[in-house]
Protein backbone atom coordinates (compact mmCIF):
# COMPACT_ATOMS: atom_id res chain seq x y z
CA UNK A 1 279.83 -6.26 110.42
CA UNK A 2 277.79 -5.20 113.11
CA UNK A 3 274.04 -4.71 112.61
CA UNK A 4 271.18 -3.90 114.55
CA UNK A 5 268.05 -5.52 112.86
CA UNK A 6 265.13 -4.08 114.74
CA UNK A 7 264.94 -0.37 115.24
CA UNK A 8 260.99 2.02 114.98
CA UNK A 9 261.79 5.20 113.78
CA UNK A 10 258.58 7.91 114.21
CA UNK A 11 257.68 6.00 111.19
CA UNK A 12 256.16 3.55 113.58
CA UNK A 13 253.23 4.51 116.10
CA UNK A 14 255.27 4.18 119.33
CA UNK A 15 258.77 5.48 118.48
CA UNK A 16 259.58 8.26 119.57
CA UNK A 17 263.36 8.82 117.92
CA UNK A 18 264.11 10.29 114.70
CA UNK A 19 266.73 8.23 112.41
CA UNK A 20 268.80 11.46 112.06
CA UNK A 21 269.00 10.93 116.49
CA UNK A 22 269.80 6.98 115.85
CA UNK A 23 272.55 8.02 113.50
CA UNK A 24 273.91 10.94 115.76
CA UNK A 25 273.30 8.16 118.36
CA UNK A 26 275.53 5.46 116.46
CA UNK A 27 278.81 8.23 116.26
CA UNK A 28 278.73 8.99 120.18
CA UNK A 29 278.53 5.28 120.52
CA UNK A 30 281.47 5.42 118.11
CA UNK A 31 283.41 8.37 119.21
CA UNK A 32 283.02 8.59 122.82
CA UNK A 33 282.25 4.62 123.73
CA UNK A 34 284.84 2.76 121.58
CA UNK A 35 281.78 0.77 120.06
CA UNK A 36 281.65 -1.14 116.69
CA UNK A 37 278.48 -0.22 114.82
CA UNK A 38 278.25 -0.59 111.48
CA UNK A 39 274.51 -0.28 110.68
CA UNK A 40 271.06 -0.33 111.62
CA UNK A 41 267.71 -1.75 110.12
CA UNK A 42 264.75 0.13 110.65
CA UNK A 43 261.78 -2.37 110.88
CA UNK A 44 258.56 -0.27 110.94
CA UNK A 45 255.24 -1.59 112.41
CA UNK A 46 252.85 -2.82 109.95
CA UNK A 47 254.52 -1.15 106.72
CA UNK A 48 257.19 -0.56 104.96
CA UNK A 49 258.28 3.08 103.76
CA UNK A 50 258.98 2.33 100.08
CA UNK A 51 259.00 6.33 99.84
CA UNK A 52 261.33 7.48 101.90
CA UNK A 53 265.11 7.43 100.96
CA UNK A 54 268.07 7.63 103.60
CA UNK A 55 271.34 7.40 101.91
CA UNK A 56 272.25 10.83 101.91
CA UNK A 57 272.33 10.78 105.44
CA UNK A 58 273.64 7.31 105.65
CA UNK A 59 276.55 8.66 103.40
CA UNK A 60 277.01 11.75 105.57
CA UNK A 61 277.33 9.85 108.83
CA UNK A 62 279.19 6.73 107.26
CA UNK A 63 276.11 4.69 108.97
CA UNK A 64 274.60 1.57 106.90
CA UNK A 65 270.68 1.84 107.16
CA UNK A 66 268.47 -0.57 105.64
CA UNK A 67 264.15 -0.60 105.76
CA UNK A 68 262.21 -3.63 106.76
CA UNK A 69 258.67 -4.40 108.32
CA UNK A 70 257.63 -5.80 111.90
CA UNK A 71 254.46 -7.30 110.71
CA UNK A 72 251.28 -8.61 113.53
CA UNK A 73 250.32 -12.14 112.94
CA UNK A 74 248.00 -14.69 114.96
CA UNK A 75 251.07 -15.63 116.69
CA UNK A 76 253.17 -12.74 117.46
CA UNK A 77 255.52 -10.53 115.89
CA UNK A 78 257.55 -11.03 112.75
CA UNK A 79 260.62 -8.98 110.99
CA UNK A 80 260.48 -9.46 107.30
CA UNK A 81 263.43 -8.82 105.59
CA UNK A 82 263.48 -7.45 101.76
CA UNK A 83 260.39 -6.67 101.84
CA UNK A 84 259.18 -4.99 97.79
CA UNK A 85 256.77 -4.51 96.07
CA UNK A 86 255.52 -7.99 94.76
CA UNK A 87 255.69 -9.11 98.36
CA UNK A 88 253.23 -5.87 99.29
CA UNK A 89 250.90 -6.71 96.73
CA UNK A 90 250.49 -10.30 97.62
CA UNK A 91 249.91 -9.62 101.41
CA UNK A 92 248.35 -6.91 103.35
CA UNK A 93 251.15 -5.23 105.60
CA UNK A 94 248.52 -3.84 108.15
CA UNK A 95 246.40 -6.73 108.68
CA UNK A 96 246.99 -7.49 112.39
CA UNK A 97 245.18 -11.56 112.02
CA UNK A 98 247.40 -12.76 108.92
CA UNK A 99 248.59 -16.43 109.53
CA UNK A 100 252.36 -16.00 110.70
CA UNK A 101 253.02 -19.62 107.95
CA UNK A 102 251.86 -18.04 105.18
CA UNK A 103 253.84 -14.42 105.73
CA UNK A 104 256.99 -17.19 106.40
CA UNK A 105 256.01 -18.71 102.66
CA UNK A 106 255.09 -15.81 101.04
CA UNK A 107 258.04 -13.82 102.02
CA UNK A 108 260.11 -16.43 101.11
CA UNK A 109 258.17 -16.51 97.40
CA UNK A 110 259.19 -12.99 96.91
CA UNK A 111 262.85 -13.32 97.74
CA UNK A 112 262.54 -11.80 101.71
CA UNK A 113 262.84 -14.00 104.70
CA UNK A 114 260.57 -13.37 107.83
CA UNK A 115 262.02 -13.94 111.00
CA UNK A 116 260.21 -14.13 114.43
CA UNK A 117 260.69 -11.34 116.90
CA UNK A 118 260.79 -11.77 120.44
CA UNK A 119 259.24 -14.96 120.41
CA UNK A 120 260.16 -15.35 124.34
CA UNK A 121 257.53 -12.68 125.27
CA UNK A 122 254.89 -13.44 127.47
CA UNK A 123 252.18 -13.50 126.15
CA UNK A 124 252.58 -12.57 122.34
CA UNK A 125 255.79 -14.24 122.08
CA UNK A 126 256.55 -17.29 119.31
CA UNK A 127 257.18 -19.67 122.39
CA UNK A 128 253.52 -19.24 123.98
CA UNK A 129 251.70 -20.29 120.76
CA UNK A 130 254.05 -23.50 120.15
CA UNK A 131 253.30 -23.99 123.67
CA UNK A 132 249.84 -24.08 122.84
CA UNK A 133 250.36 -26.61 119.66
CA UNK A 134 251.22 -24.19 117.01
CA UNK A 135 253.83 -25.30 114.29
CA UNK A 136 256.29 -24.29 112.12
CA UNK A 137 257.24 -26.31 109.33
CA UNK A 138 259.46 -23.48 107.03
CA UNK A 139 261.07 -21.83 110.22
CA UNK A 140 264.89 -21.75 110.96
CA UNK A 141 265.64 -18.27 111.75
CA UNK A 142 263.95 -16.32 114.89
CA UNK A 143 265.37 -12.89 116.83
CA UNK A 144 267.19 -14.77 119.42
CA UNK A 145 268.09 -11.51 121.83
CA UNK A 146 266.10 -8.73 121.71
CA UNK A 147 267.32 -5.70 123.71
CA UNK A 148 263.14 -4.00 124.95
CA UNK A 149 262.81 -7.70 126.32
CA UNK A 150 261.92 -8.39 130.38
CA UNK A 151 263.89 -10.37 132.65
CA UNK A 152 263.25 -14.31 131.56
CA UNK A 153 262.22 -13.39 127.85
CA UNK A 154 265.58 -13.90 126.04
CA UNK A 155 266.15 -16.62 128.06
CA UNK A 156 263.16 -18.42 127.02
CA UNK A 157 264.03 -17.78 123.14
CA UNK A 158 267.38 -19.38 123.80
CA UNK A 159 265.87 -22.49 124.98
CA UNK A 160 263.69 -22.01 121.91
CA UNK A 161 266.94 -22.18 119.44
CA UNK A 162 268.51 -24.91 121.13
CA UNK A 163 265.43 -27.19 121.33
CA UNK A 164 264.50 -26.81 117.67
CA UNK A 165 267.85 -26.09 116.38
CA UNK A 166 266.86 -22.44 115.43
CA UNK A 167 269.30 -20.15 114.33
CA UNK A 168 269.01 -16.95 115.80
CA UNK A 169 269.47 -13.24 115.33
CA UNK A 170 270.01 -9.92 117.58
CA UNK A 171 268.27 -6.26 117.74
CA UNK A 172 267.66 -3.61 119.74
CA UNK A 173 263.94 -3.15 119.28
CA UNK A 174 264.57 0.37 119.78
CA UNK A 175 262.17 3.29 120.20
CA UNK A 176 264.58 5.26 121.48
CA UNK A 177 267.80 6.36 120.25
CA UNK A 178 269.74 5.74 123.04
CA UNK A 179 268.66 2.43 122.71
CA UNK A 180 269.90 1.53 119.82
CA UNK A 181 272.90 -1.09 119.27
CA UNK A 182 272.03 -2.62 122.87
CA UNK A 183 271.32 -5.87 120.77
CA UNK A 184 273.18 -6.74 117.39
CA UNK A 185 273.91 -9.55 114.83
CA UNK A 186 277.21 -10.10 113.56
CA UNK A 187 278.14 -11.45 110.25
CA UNK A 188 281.14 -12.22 108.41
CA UNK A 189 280.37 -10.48 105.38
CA UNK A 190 280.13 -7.56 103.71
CA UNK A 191 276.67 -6.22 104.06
CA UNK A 192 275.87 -2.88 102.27
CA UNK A 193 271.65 -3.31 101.36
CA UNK A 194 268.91 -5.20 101.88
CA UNK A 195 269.13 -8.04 99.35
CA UNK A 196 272.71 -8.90 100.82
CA UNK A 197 271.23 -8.49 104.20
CA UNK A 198 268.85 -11.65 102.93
CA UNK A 199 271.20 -13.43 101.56
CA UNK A 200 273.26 -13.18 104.83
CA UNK A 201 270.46 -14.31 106.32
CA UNK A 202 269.63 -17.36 104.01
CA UNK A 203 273.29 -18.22 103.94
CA UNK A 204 273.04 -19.25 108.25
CA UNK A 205 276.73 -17.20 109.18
CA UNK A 206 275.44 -14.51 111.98
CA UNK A 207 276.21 -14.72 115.66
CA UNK A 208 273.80 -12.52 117.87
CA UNK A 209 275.74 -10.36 119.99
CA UNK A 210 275.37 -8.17 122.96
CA UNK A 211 276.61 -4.76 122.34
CA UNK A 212 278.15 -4.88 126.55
CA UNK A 213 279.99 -8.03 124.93
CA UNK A 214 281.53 -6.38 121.97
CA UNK A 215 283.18 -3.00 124.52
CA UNK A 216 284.18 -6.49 126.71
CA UNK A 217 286.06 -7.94 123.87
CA UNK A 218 287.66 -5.24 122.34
């Protein structure tokens, strides 16, 4: 399967597409690109939309689309995966100054996994705080290609998975929706919610991918 984990619906501040455009999106990448897209995961800033329900349009368009967070830590960005409601109740989704370990811990605690996201950005990225001394005991997983970054940025978050052995994911980081799919992860398995998505995840078999790559090989 083919999955784009980081997507901002108008759920999040600075999105400006709809997820009935990214679906629309995914069968004109379908229909008139050749493209394999399977799914999407919509990773709102700083919450998590336990209220709002897409499988009727997911069923309509034949498009897989999961929920997660993109949460603001001390030292960048993080996707957390599975978030419920045990995990929202022991952390506080909006605070912008959390400690990026203890989200890692805590998400793990709750059965999600939090994953790094663009951590080759200047500036806010993952990279410039280990840089600086930070570290990160309970990390294995970060995004790994991230389709909004600048020229040097995924390059620098390779390095980052090959010196510390990181395993790494793909997404978009859309805003658009003709930006979505630019950046995906592939897995072996069957995915069809979140808690498989985790246990994909946990398990270590996912290969980011570019979605140029993919049109290449097929």
């Amino acid at each position: 399967m083919y999955i784009d984990l980081h997507s901002h619906s108008v759920s999040s501040d600075d999105s400006r597409a709809t997820v009935e455009q990214y679906v629309k999106w995914v069968q004109v990448l379908r229909d008139k690109r050749g493209c394999t897209i399977d799914g999407f995961v919509l990773t709102e800033h700083r919450k998590f939309d336990f209220d709002k329900d897409y499988s009727q349009l997911a069923a309509e368009y034949n498009v897989l689309i999961m929920k997660a967070s993109e949460l603001d830590t001390r030292c960048g960005h993080v996707l957390v995966y599975g978030v419920n409601e045990g995990l929202a109740k022991d952390i506080d989704l909006g605070d912008v100054k959390m400690d990026a370990r203890e989200l890692i811990k805590a998400a793990r605690h709750h059965g999600a996994i939090a994953v790094p996201a663009h951590p080759g950005r200047f500036g806010i990225g993952l990279v410039d705080y280990m840089d600086q001394g930070e570290t990160f005991a309970d990390l294995n997983i970060v995004e790994r290609l991230n389709g909004g970054s600048r020229a040097g940025e995924n390059e620098r978050a390779d390095t980052l998975c090959r010196d510390h052995s990181y395993l790494g994911t793909g997404g978009s980081d859309a805003h658009l929706a003709s930006h979505l799919g630019t950046c995906m992860t592939s897995f072996p398995t069957d995915i069809k919610n979140e808690r498989q998505l985790v246990d994909a995840l946990l398990a270590g078999d996912f290969t980011p991918v570019w979605l140029k790559d993919i049109q290449q090989n097929n």
